[in-house]
PDB file of C-alpha atoms and ligand atoms in Angstrom:
ATOM      1  CA  MET A  11      73.368 -55.217-119.140  1.00  0.00           C
ATOM      2  CA  SER A  12      72.811 -52.168-121.277  1.00  0.00           C
ATOM      3  CA  GLU A  13      69.239 -52.055-122.446  1.00  0.00           C
ATOM      4  CA  ASP A  14      69.662 -48.515-123.712  1.00  0.00           C
ATOM      5  CA  ILE A  15      71.222 -50.090-126.814  1.00  0.00           C
ATOM      6  CA  PRO A  16      68.839 -51.930-129.197  1.00  0.00           C
ATOM      7  CA  PHE A  17      70.653 -55.261-129.016  1.00  0.00           C
ATOM      8  CA  ASN A  18      69.610 -58.145-131.230  1.00  0.00           C
ATOM      9  CA  ARG A  19      70.068 -61.432-129.381  1.00  0.00           C
ATOM     10  CA  VAL A  20      68.807 -63.600-132.213  1.00  0.00           C
ATOM     11  CA  LEU A  21      71.135 -65.342-134.630  1.00  0.00           C
ATOM     12  CA  ASN A  22      69.604 -68.141-136.635  1.00  0.00           C
ATOM     13  CA  LEU A  23      72.738 -69.831-137.891  1.00  0.00           C
ATOM     14  CA  VAL A  24      73.754 -73.456-137.543  1.00  0.00           C
ATOM     15  CA  PRO A  25      77.469 -73.904-136.807  1.00  0.00           C
ATOM     16  CA  GLY A  26      79.393 -74.960-139.891  1.00  0.00           C
ATOM     17  CA  VAL A  27      76.574 -74.265-142.368  1.00  0.00           C
ATOM     18  CA  VAL A  28      77.259 -71.584-145.000  1.00  0.00           C
ATOM     19  CA  ASP A  29      74.830 -68.677-145.057  1.00  0.00           C
ATOM     20  CA  HIS A  30      74.632 -66.164-147.921  1.00  0.00           C
ATOM     21  CA  VAL A  31      74.235 -63.088-145.766  1.00  0.00           C
ATOM     22  CA  LEU A  32      74.596 -60.326-148.389  1.00  0.00           C
ATOM     23  CA  PRO A  33      75.419 -60.266-152.111  1.00  0.00           C
ATOM     24  CA  GLY A  34      79.028 -61.421-152.421  1.00  0.00           C
ATOM     25  CA  VAL A  35      79.350 -62.253-148.736  1.00  0.00           C
ATOM     26  CA  ARG A  36      78.944 -65.649-147.087  1.00  0.00           C
ATOM     27  CA  ARG A  37      79.281 -66.396-143.377  1.00  0.00           C
ATOM     28  CA  VAL A  38      79.975 -69.485-141.298  1.00  0.00           C
ATOM     29  CA  LEU A  39      79.321 -69.672-137.547  1.00  0.00           C
ATOM     30  CA  ALA A  40      81.914 -71.414-135.372  1.00  0.00           C
ATOM     31  CA  ASP A  41      80.642 -73.631-132.564  1.00  0.00           C
ATOM     32  CA  ASN A  42      82.243 -71.650-129.722  1.00  0.00           C
ATOM     33  CA  PRO A  43      79.309 -70.088-127.847  1.00  0.00           C
ATOM     34  CA  GLY A  44      79.933 -68.379-124.524  1.00  0.00           C
ATOM     35  CA  PRO A  45      79.415 -65.258-122.429  1.00  0.00           C
ATOM     36  CA  PHE A  46      81.992 -63.343-124.489  1.00  0.00           C
ATOM     37  CA  THR A  47      81.283 -64.872-127.905  1.00  0.00           C
ATOM     38  CA  PHE A  48      77.448 -65.085-128.022  1.00  0.00           C
ATOM     39  CA  LYS A  49      76.580 -68.011-130.357  1.00  0.00           C
ATOM     40  CA  GLY A  50      80.155 -68.153-131.572  1.00  0.00           C
ATOM     41  CA  THR A  51      82.578 -66.426-133.901  1.00  0.00           C
ATOM     42  CA  VAL A  52      81.253 -65.546-137.355  1.00  0.00           C
ATOM     43  CA  SER A  53      83.757 -66.011-140.197  1.00  0.00           C
ATOM     44  CA  TYR A  54      83.102 -64.282-143.521  1.00  0.00           C
ATOM     45  CA  ILE A  55      83.914 -65.285-147.094  1.00  0.00           C
ATOM     46  CA  ILE A  56      84.162 -62.395-149.574  1.00  0.00           C
ATOM     47  CA  GLY A  57      83.718 -62.800-153.326  1.00  0.00           C
ATOM     48  CA  ARG A  58      83.207 -65.826-155.503  1.00  0.00           C
ATOM     49  CA  GLY A  59      85.834 -67.980-157.203  1.00  0.00           C
ATOM     50  CA  ARG A  60      88.826 -66.126-155.794  1.00  0.00           C
ATOM     51  CA  VAL A  61      87.869 -65.228-152.274  1.00  0.00           C
ATOM     52  CA  ALA A  62      89.006 -63.760-148.965  1.00  0.00           C
ATOM     53  CA  ILE A  63      88.222 -65.188-145.561  1.00  0.00           C
ATOM     54  CA  ILE A  64      87.793 -62.610-142.788  1.00  0.00           C
ATOM     55  CA  ASP A  65      88.385 -63.898-139.245  1.00  0.00           C
ATOM     56  CA  PRO A  66      88.908 -67.623-139.805  1.00  0.00           C
ATOM     57  CA  GLY A  67      88.110 -68.144-136.131  1.00  0.00           C
ATOM     58  CA  PRO A  68      89.170 -70.346-133.237  1.00  0.00           C
ATOM     59  CA  ALA A  69      91.459 -73.352-133.541  1.00  0.00           C
ATOM     60  CA  ASP A  70      88.570 -75.734-134.012  1.00  0.00           C
ATOM     61  CA  ALA A  71      88.911 -78.623-136.462  1.00  0.00           C
ATOM     62  CA  HIS A  72      85.187 -78.641-137.321  1.00  0.00           C
ATOM     63  CA  HIS A  73      85.168 -74.932-138.093  1.00  0.00           C
ATOM     64  CA  ILE A  74      88.323 -75.151-140.210  1.00  0.00           C
ATOM     65  CA  ALA A  75      86.811 -78.061-142.140  1.00  0.00           C
ATOM     66  CA  ALA A  76      83.544 -76.148-142.587  1.00  0.00           C
ATOM     67  CA  LEU A  77      85.344 -73.102-143.986  1.00  0.00           C
ATOM     68  CA  LEU A  78      87.456 -75.205-146.350  1.00  0.00           C
ATOM     69  CA  ASN A  79      84.347 -77.079-147.426  1.00  0.00           C
ATOM     70  CA  ALA A  80      82.535 -73.773-148.036  1.00  0.00           C
ATOM     71  CA  VAL A  81      85.235 -72.689-150.515  1.00  0.00           C
ATOM     72  CA  ARG A  82      85.696 -76.072-152.180  1.00  0.00           C
ATOM     73  CA  GLY A  83      86.438 -75.538-155.878  1.00  0.00           C
ATOM     74  CA  GLU A  84      87.366 -71.911-155.225  1.00  0.00           C
ATOM     75  CA  THR A  85      90.727 -70.282-154.478  1.00  0.00           C
ATOM     76  CA  VAL A  86      91.367 -68.492-151.197  1.00  0.00           C
ATOM     77  CA  THR A  87      93.594 -65.529-152.077  1.00  0.00           C
ATOM     78  CA  HIS A  88      93.560 -63.655-148.747  1.00  0.00           C
ATOM     79  CA  ILE A  89      93.097 -64.505-145.068  1.00  0.00           C
ATOM     80  CA  VAL A  90      92.241 -61.305-143.207  1.00  0.00           C
ATOM     81  CA  VAL A  91      92.178 -60.921-139.432  1.00  0.00           C
ATOM     82  CA  THR A  92      90.403 -58.097-137.568  1.00  0.00           C
ATOM     83  CA  HIS A  93      92.345 -58.704-134.343  1.00  0.00           C
ATOM     84  CA  THR A  94      94.314 -61.322-132.463  1.00  0.00           C
ATOM     85  CA  HIS A  95      91.919 -62.849-129.981  1.00  0.00           C
ATOM     86  CA  ARG A  96      91.816 -66.607-129.695  1.00  0.00           C
ATOM     87  CA  ASP A  97      88.300 -66.777-131.075  1.00  0.00           C
ATOM     88  CA  HIS A  98      89.314 -64.917-134.274  1.00  0.00           C
ATOM     89  CA  SER A  99      92.830 -65.609-135.554  1.00  0.00           C
ATOM     90  CA  PRO A 100      94.181 -69.066-134.556  1.00  0.00           C
ATOM     91  CA  SER A 101      92.751 -70.956-137.525  1.00  0.00           C
ATOM     92  CA  ALA A 102      94.487 -68.544-139.919  1.00  0.00           C
ATOM     93  CA  ALA A 103      97.547 -70.819-139.705  1.00  0.00           C
ATOM     94  CA  PRO A 104      95.864 -74.117-140.679  1.00  0.00           C
ATOM     95  CA  ILE A 105      93.803 -72.423-143.391  1.00  0.00           C
ATOM     96  CA  ARG A 106      96.942 -70.776-144.730  1.00  0.00           C
ATOM     97  CA  ALA A 107      98.614 -74.200-144.733  1.00  0.00           C
ATOM     98  CA  ALA A 108      95.679 -75.745-146.591  1.00  0.00           C
ATOM     99  CA  THR A 109      95.209 -72.977-149.158  1.00  0.00           C
ATOM    100  CA  GLY A 110      98.570 -71.210-149.487  1.00  0.00           C
ATOM    101  CA  ALA A 111      96.826 -67.848-149.032  1.00  0.00           C
ATOM    102  CA  PRO A 112      98.789 -65.163-147.187  1.00  0.00           C
ATOM    103  CA  THR A 113      97.481 -63.712-143.949  1.00  0.00           C
ATOM    104  CA  TYR A 114      96.753 -60.010-143.461  1.00  0.00           C
ATOM    105  CA  GLY A 115      96.522 -58.143-140.175  1.00  0.00           C
ATOM    106  CA  GLU A 116      97.661 -55.004-138.410  1.00  0.00           C
ATOM    107  CA  GLY A 117     100.377 -56.880-136.530  1.00  0.00           C
ATOM    108  CA  PRO A 118     101.013 -59.438-133.807  1.00  0.00           C
ATOM    109  CA  HIS A 119      99.127 -59.277-130.533  1.00  0.00           C
ATOM    110  CA  ARG A 120     100.313 -56.534-128.226  1.00  0.00           C
ATOM    111  CA  LEU A 121      99.006 -54.743-125.149  1.00  0.00           C
ATOM    112  CA  SER A 122      97.546 -51.248-125.333  1.00  0.00           C
ATOM    113  CA  ARG A 123      99.920 -50.117-122.603  1.00  0.00           C
ATOM    114  CA  PRO A 124     102.827 -51.602-120.625  1.00  0.00           C
ATOM    115  CA  LEU A 125     102.015 -53.768-117.615  1.00  0.00           C
ATOM    116  CA  PHE A 126     102.472 -52.053-114.276  1.00  0.00           C
ATOM    117  CA  ILE A 127     104.833 -53.613-111.761  1.00  0.00           C
ATOM    118  CA  GLY A 128     102.994 -56.489-110.107  1.00  0.00           C
ATOM    119  CA  GLU A 129     100.063 -56.318-112.535  1.00  0.00           C
ATOM    120  CA  ALA A 130      98.925 -59.724-113.682  1.00  0.00           C
ATOM    121  CA  LYS A 131      97.733 -60.430-117.184  1.00  0.00           C
ATOM    122  CA  ARG A 132      94.028 -61.051-116.851  1.00  0.00           C
ATOM    123  CA  LEU A 133      91.645 -61.408-119.766  1.00  0.00           C
ATOM    124  CA  ASP A 134      94.718 -61.231-121.948  1.00  0.00           C
ATOM    125  CA  ALA A 135      94.632 -64.992-121.747  1.00  0.00           C
ATOM    126  CA  GLY A 136      92.320 -64.371-124.723  1.00  0.00           C
ATOM    127  CA  GLY A 137      95.180 -63.042-126.824  1.00  0.00           C
ATOM    128  CA  ASP A 138      96.513 -65.135-129.714  1.00  0.00           C
ATOM    129  CA  THR A 139     100.219 -64.467-129.413  1.00  0.00           C
ATOM    130  CA  ASP A 140     101.100 -66.965-132.166  1.00  0.00           C
ATOM    131  CA  PHE A 141      99.588 -64.989-135.048  1.00  0.00           C
ATOM    132  CA  VAL A 142     102.073 -63.056-137.174  1.00  0.00           C
ATOM    133  CA  PRO A 143     100.569 -61.680-140.394  1.00  0.00           C
ATOM    134  CA  ASP A 144     102.377 -62.351-143.663  1.00  0.00           C
ATOM    135  CA  ARG A 145     101.359 -58.864-144.767  1.00  0.00           C
ATOM    136  CA  ARG A 146     101.002 -56.089-142.230  1.00  0.00           C
ATOM    137  CA  ILE A 147      98.293 -53.596-143.007  1.00  0.00           C
ATOM    138  CA  ALA A 148      98.001 -49.985-141.890  1.00  0.00           C
ATOM    139  CA  ASP A 149      95.071 -47.625-141.672  1.00  0.00           C
ATOM    140  CA  GLY A 150      93.787 -46.721-145.134  1.00  0.00           C
ATOM    141  CA  ASP A 151      95.438 -49.648-146.907  1.00  0.00           C
ATOM    142  CA  VAL A 152      93.304 -51.334-149.543  1.00  0.00           C
ATOM    143  CA  ILE A 153      93.394 -55.112-149.884  1.00  0.00           C
ATOM    144  CA  ALA A 154      92.274 -55.766-153.447  1.00  0.00           C
ATOM    145  CA  GLY A 155      91.014 -59.128-154.653  1.00  0.00           C
ATOM    146  CA  ASP A 156      89.145 -60.473-157.657  1.00  0.00           C
ATOM    147  CA  GLY A 157      85.956 -58.413-157.807  1.00  0.00           C
ATOM    148  CA  TRP A 158      86.216 -57.045-154.277  1.00  0.00           C
ATOM    149  CA  ALA A 159      88.385 -54.694-152.235  1.00  0.00           C
ATOM    150  CA  LEU A 160      88.641 -54.039-148.520  1.00  0.00           C
ATOM    151  CA  GLU A 161      89.721 -50.730-147.011  1.00  0.00           C
ATOM    152  CA  ALA A 162      91.424 -51.143-143.630  1.00  0.00           C
ATOM    153  CA  ILE A 163      90.250 -48.830-140.859  1.00  0.00           C
ATOM    154  CA  ALA A 164      92.415 -48.796-137.724  1.00  0.00           C
ATOM    155  CA  THR A 165      90.024 -49.201-134.789  1.00  0.00           C
ATOM    156  CA  PRO A 166      92.168 -49.820-131.706  1.00  0.00           C
ATOM    157  CA  GLY A 167      90.515 -50.133-128.314  1.00  0.00           C
ATOM    158  CA  HIS A 168      89.108 -53.650-128.003  1.00  0.00           C
ATOM    159  CA  THR A 169      92.687 -54.655-128.812  1.00  0.00           C
ATOM    160  CA  ALA A 170      95.598 -52.431-129.833  1.00  0.00           C
ATOM    161  CA  ASN A 171      95.729 -54.086-133.269  1.00  0.00           C
ATOM    162  CA  HIS A 172      92.018 -54.099-134.140  1.00  0.00           C
ATOM    163  CA  MET A 173      91.104 -53.309-137.752  1.00  0.00           C
ATOM    164  CA  ALA A 174      87.686 -52.888-139.319  1.00  0.00           C
ATOM    165  CA  PHE A 175      87.266 -53.323-143.077  1.00  0.00           C
ATOM    166  CA  ALA A 176      84.979 -51.454-145.452  1.00  0.00           C
ATOM    167  CA  LEU A 177      83.896 -53.482-148.491  1.00  0.00           C
ATOM    168  CA  LYS A 178      84.620 -50.925-151.212  1.00  0.00           C
ATOM    169  CA  GLY A 179      81.758 -49.945-153.487  1.00  0.00           C
ATOM    170  CA  THR A 180      79.185 -51.231-150.997  1.00  0.00           C
ATOM    171  CA  ASP A 181      77.472 -50.047-147.838  1.00  0.00           C
ATOM    172  CA  VAL A 182      79.113 -52.771-145.749  1.00  0.00           C
ATOM    173  CA  LEU A 183      81.708 -52.595-142.982  1.00  0.00           C
ATOM    174  CA  PHE A 184      83.224 -55.632-141.267  1.00  0.00           C
ATOM    175  CA  SER A 185      83.330 -54.359-137.706  1.00  0.00           C
ATOM    176  CA  GLY A 186      85.035 -57.293-135.953  1.00  0.00           C
ATOM    177  CA  ASP A 187      84.613 -56.972-132.188  1.00  0.00           C
ATOM    178  CA  HIS A 188      84.686 -53.170-132.317  1.00  0.00           C
ATOM    179  CA  VAL A 189      80.907 -52.890-132.793  1.00  0.00           C
ATOM    180  CA  MET A 190      78.654 -55.930-132.294  1.00  0.00           C
ATOM    181  CA  GLY A 191      74.883 -56.146-132.494  1.00  0.00           C
ATOM    182  CA  TRP A 192      74.376 -58.486-129.538  1.00  0.00           C
ATOM    183  CA  SER A 193      76.457 -56.733-126.856  1.00  0.00           C
ATOM    184  CA  THR A 194      78.854 -53.967-126.020  1.00  0.00           C
ATOM    185  CA  SER A 195      82.490 -54.711-126.814  1.00  0.00           C
ATOM    186  CA  ILE A 196      84.856 -55.768-124.038  1.00  0.00           C
ATOM    187  CA  VAL A 197      87.488 -53.115-123.374  1.00  0.00           C
ATOM    188  CA  ALA A 198      89.821 -54.627-120.770  1.00  0.00           C
ATOM    189  CA  PRO A 199      93.203 -53.106-119.877  1.00  0.00           C
ATOM    190  CA  PRO A 200      95.993 -53.765-120.556  1.00  0.00           C
ATOM    191  CA  ASP A 201      94.777 -55.603-123.684  1.00  0.00           C
ATOM    192  CA  GLY A 202      92.366 -52.814-124.537  1.00  0.00           C
ATOM    193  CA  SER A 203      92.193 -49.065-124.018  1.00  0.00           C
ATOM    194  CA  MET A 204      89.046 -47.000-123.457  1.00  0.00           C
ATOM    195  CA  SER A 205      90.597 -43.771-124.771  1.00  0.00           C
ATOM    196  CA  ASP A 206      91.503 -45.549-128.010  1.00  0.00           C
ATOM    197  CA  TYR A 207      88.147 -47.315-128.100  1.00  0.00           C
ATOM    198  CA  MET A 208      86.091 -44.129-127.861  1.00  0.00           C
ATOM    199  CA  ALA A 209      88.203 -42.467-130.559  1.00  0.00           C
ATOM    200  CA  SER A 210      87.650 -45.545-132.769  1.00  0.00           C
ATOM    201  CA  LEU A 211      83.884 -45.354-132.224  1.00  0.00           C
ATOM    202  CA  ASP A 212      84.021 -41.731-133.386  1.00  0.00           C
ATOM    203  CA  ARG A 213      85.979 -42.897-136.435  1.00  0.00           C
ATOM    204  CA  VAL A 214      83.387 -45.396-137.597  1.00  0.00           C
ATOM    205  CA  ALA A 215      80.565 -42.984-136.683  1.00  0.00           C
ATOM    206  CA  ALA A 216      82.014 -40.546-139.210  1.00  0.00           C
ATOM    207  CA  ARG A 217      81.995 -43.143-142.004  1.00  0.00           C
ATOM    208  CA  PRO A 218      79.242 -43.666-144.588  1.00  0.00           C
ATOM    209  CA  GLU A 219      78.644 -47.434-144.214  1.00  0.00           C
ATOM    210  CA  THR A 220      75.215 -48.332-142.801  1.00  0.00           C
ATOM    211  CA  VAL A 221      75.440 -52.147-142.615  1.00  0.00           C
ATOM    212  CA  TYR A 222      77.915 -53.808-140.252  1.00  0.00           C
ATOM    213  CA  LEU A 223      78.947 -57.453-140.217  1.00  0.00           C
ATOM    214  CA  ALA A 224      80.461 -58.173-136.804  1.00  0.00           C
ATOM    215  CA  GLY A 225      82.627 -60.920-135.361  1.00  0.00           C
ATOM    216  CA  HIS A 226      79.712 -62.107-133.216  1.00  0.00           C
ATOM    217  CA  GLY A 227      75.978 -61.734-133.725  1.00  0.00           C
ATOM    218  CA  ASP A 228      73.770 -60.867-136.653  1.00  0.00           C
ATOM    219  CA  VAL A 229      73.891 -58.098-139.258  1.00  0.00           C
ATOM    220  CA  ILE A 230      73.632 -54.573-137.842  1.00  0.00           C
ATOM    221  CA  ARG A 231      71.401 -52.470-140.049  1.00  0.00           C
ATOM    222  CA  ASP A 232      71.117 -48.731-139.337  1.00  0.00           C
ATOM    223  CA  ALA A 233      74.695 -48.956-138.090  1.00  0.00           C
ATOM    224  CA  PRO A 234      75.074 -45.151-137.647  1.00  0.00           C
ATOM    225  CA  GLY A 235      72.114 -45.076-135.253  1.00  0.00           C
ATOM    226  CA  PHE A 236      73.452 -48.132-133.454  1.00  0.00           C
ATOM    227  CA  VAL A 237      76.940 -46.637-133.091  1.00  0.00           C
ATOM    228  CA  ALA A 238      75.435 -43.399-131.750  1.00  0.00           C
ATOM    229  CA  ARG A 239      73.683 -45.462-129.039  1.00  0.00           C
ATOM    230  CA  TYR A 240      76.928 -47.343-128.352  1.00  0.00           C
ATOM    231  CA  ILE A 241      78.759 -44.028-127.808  1.00  0.00           C
ATOM    232  CA  ALA A 242      75.934 -42.645-125.654  1.00  0.00           C
ATOM    233  CA  HIS A 243      76.007 -45.826-123.567  1.00  0.00           C
ATOM    234  CA  ARG A 244      79.735 -45.412-122.834  1.00  0.00           C
ATOM    235  CA  ARG A 245      79.286 -41.731-122.014  1.00  0.00           C
ATOM    236  CA  GLY A 246      76.445 -42.739-119.689  1.00  0.00           C
ATOM    237  CA  ARG A 247      78.666 -45.280-117.944  1.00  0.00           C
ATOM    238  CA  GLU A 248      81.334 -42.635-117.576  1.00  0.00           C
ATOM    239  CA  ALA A 249      78.761 -40.270-116.007  1.00  0.00           C
ATOM    240  CA  SER A 250      77.664 -43.061-113.616  1.00  0.00           C
ATOM    241  CA  ILE A 251      81.264 -43.609-112.508  1.00  0.00           C
ATOM    242  CA  LEU A 252      81.769 -39.878-111.887  1.00  0.00           C
ATOM    243  CA  HIS A 253      78.442 -39.753-110.017  1.00  0.00           C
ATOM    244  CA  ARG A 254      79.339 -42.716-107.776  1.00  0.00           C
ATOM    245  CA  LEU A 255      82.807 -41.275-107.076  1.00  0.00           C
ATOM    246  CA  GLY A 256      81.046 -38.050-106.036  1.00  0.00           C
ATOM    247  CA  LYS A 257      78.919 -40.117-103.655  1.00  0.00           C
ATOM    248  CA  GLY A 258      82.015 -41.565-102.015  1.00  0.00           C
ATOM    249  CA  GLU A 259      82.503 -44.925-103.725  1.00  0.00           C
ATOM    250  CA  ALA A 260      86.248 -45.162-104.213  1.00  0.00           C
ATOM    251  CA  ASP A 261      87.184 -48.654-105.418  1.00  0.00           C
ATOM    252  CA  ILE A 262      86.316 -50.695-108.488  1.00  0.00           C
ATOM    253  CA  ALA A 263      84.410 -53.441-106.636  1.00  0.00           C
ATOM    254  CA  SER A 264      82.036 -50.863-105.105  1.00  0.00           C
ATOM    255  CA  LEU A 265      81.615 -49.059-108.412  1.00  0.00           C
ATOM    256  CA  VAL A 266      80.763 -52.302-110.218  1.00  0.00           C
ATOM    257  CA  ARG A 267      78.193 -53.228-107.523  1.00  0.00           C
ATOM    258  CA  ALA A 268      76.568 -49.812-107.804  1.00  0.00           C
ATOM    259  CA  ILE A 269      76.561 -49.547-111.602  1.00  0.00           C
ATOM    260  CA  TYR A 270      76.167 -53.056-113.041  1.00  0.00           C
ATOM    261  CA  ILE A 271      72.798 -54.068-111.617  1.00  0.00           C
ATOM    262  CA  GLY A 272      71.810 -57.662-112.367  1.00  0.00           C
ATOM    263  CA  LEU A 273      75.192 -58.523-113.880  1.00  0.00           C
ATOM    264  CA  ASP A 274      75.792 -62.080-115.113  1.00  0.00           C
ATOM    265  CA  PRO A 275      78.347 -63.316-112.508  1.00  0.00           C
ATOM    266  CA  ARG A 276      80.448 -64.782-115.339  1.00  0.00           C
ATOM    267  CA  LEU A 277      80.983 -61.208-116.533  1.00  0.00           C
ATOM    268  CA  ALA A 278      82.035 -59.757-113.158  1.00  0.00           C
ATOM    269  CA  GLY A 279      85.730 -59.797-114.047  1.00  0.00           C
ATOM    270  CA  ALA A 280      85.037 -58.140-117.389  1.00  0.00           C
ATOM    271  CA  ALA A 281      82.887 -55.483-115.676  1.00  0.00           C
ATOM    272  CA  ALA A 282      85.727 -54.699-113.255  1.00  0.00           C
ATOM    273  CA  LEU A 283      88.193 -54.378-116.141  1.00  0.00           C
ATOM    274  CA  SER A 284      85.748 -52.265-118.139  1.00  0.00           C
ATOM    275  CA  THR A 285      85.417 -49.962-115.129  1.00  0.00           C
ATOM    276  CA  LEU A 286      89.210 -49.811-114.887  1.00  0.00           C
ATOM    277  CA  ALA A 287      89.274 -48.916-118.598  1.00  0.00           C
ATOM    278  CA  HIS A 288      86.936 -45.986-117.960  1.00  0.00           C
ATOM    279  CA  LEU A 289      88.981 -44.911-114.922  1.00  0.00           C
ATOM    280  CA  GLU A 290      92.190 -44.960-116.986  1.00  0.00           C
ATOM    281  CA  ASP A 291      90.529 -42.765-119.573  1.00  0.00           C
ATOM    282  CA  LEU A 292      88.990 -40.416-116.975  1.00  0.00           C
ATOM    283  CA  THR A 293      92.331 -40.144-115.157  1.00  0.00           C
ATOM    284  CA  ALA A 294      94.118 -39.314-118.418  1.00  0.00           C
ATOM    285  CA  ARG A 295      91.508 -36.593-118.994  1.00  0.00           C
ATOM    286  CA  LYS A 296      92.092 -35.336-115.418  1.00  0.00           C
ATOM    287  CA  LEU A 297      88.445 -35.869-114.473  1.00  0.00           C
ATOM    288  CA  VAL A 298      89.444 -38.452-111.831  1.00  0.00           C
ATOM    289  CA  THR A 299      92.502 -38.757-109.598  1.00  0.00           C
ATOM    290  CA  THR A 300      94.198 -41.764-108.049  1.00  0.00           C
ATOM    291  CA  ASP A 301      97.552 -42.454-106.432  1.00  0.00           C
ATOM    292  CA  GLY A 302     100.086 -43.538-109.024  1.00  0.00           C
ATOM    293  CA  ALA A 303      98.953 -45.350-112.152  1.00  0.00           C
ATOM    294  CA  PRO A 304      95.283 -46.417-112.325  1.00  0.00           C
ATOM    295  CA  SER A 305      95.072 -50.040-111.200  1.00  0.00           C
ATOM    296  CA  ILE A 306      92.412 -52.635-110.516  1.00  0.00           C
ATOM    297  CA  SER A 307      92.993 -52.283-106.745  1.00  0.00           C
ATOM    298  CA  GLY A 308      93.400 -48.485-106.745  1.00  0.00           C
ATOM    299  CA  ARG A 309      91.389 -45.872-104.826  1.00  0.00           C
ATOM    300  CA  TYR A 310      89.750 -43.228-106.982  1.00  0.00           C
ATOM    301  CA  ARG A 311      88.234 -39.806-106.290  1.00  0.00           C
ATOM    302  CA  LEU A 312      87.112 -36.675-108.054  1.00  0.00           C
ATOM    303  CA  PRO A 313      89.812 -34.029-108.300  1.00  0.00           C
ATOM    304  CA  PRO A 314      89.642 -31.322-105.634  1.00  0.00           C
TER     305      PRO A 314
HETATM  306 ZN1  LIG B   3      87.973 -59.929-129.499  1.00  0.00          ZN
END
């Protein structure tokens, strides 16, 4: 895919085995590898003794047992969710039941925009519509625990309810699926929004943290440089779309064929939705026109 970004496709973690990734932060890999999840979801444990779990992960009995085993003899005081995809939030409920800890998140799953008439829900099958946080958090809220505190940073785009969390007093940001070291993030309408996503990239780019711990993949060091490449990559994709529209390509299938050379066929649907996400954003900025609302089957052109 996008070799202009210095991706790291190594992650030497064994599912279920606790890894002390940074001072005061442990991580546990879930065994849910795949084209969208890399080696699997990475759950984080913050603090020692009285701890938070960030992104408890998919509804997988082995992963739930591994997390509970990792905090044996400790007290879980907070369960924090970056966003409501099925690989991140479903095990919040069983871990809440086992520990009594309240759950924290921006809100239940919701779409970034209303569905158009006749528009099917596509990748939104990945949404966890069961999760309802006990405590709703807003941008700037601080979740304070015993010896640690997390500042919530609203980062919509991958989903409407995505939150990143800065570990206060450190150089560390939990970036969820907003920024990941192994791949670009999926931005798929109507679940996600490219306009929101780009604004959220600018938000984290303006922040001081230099080390990111993502929902998938290894630690991102030099995060500001990485985020700058992420933004440049999206701007480059946008330029490619405008270029191909200028050449006469007018539908998403043709654009994807022209732009995504050597694409993993399993990611074809995601590439089409990502292209739609860009076209929605470009249409909103009046750089592209289409008839009616931008849709997956629409015809697109440069404005006259
Ligand atoms: Zn996600």
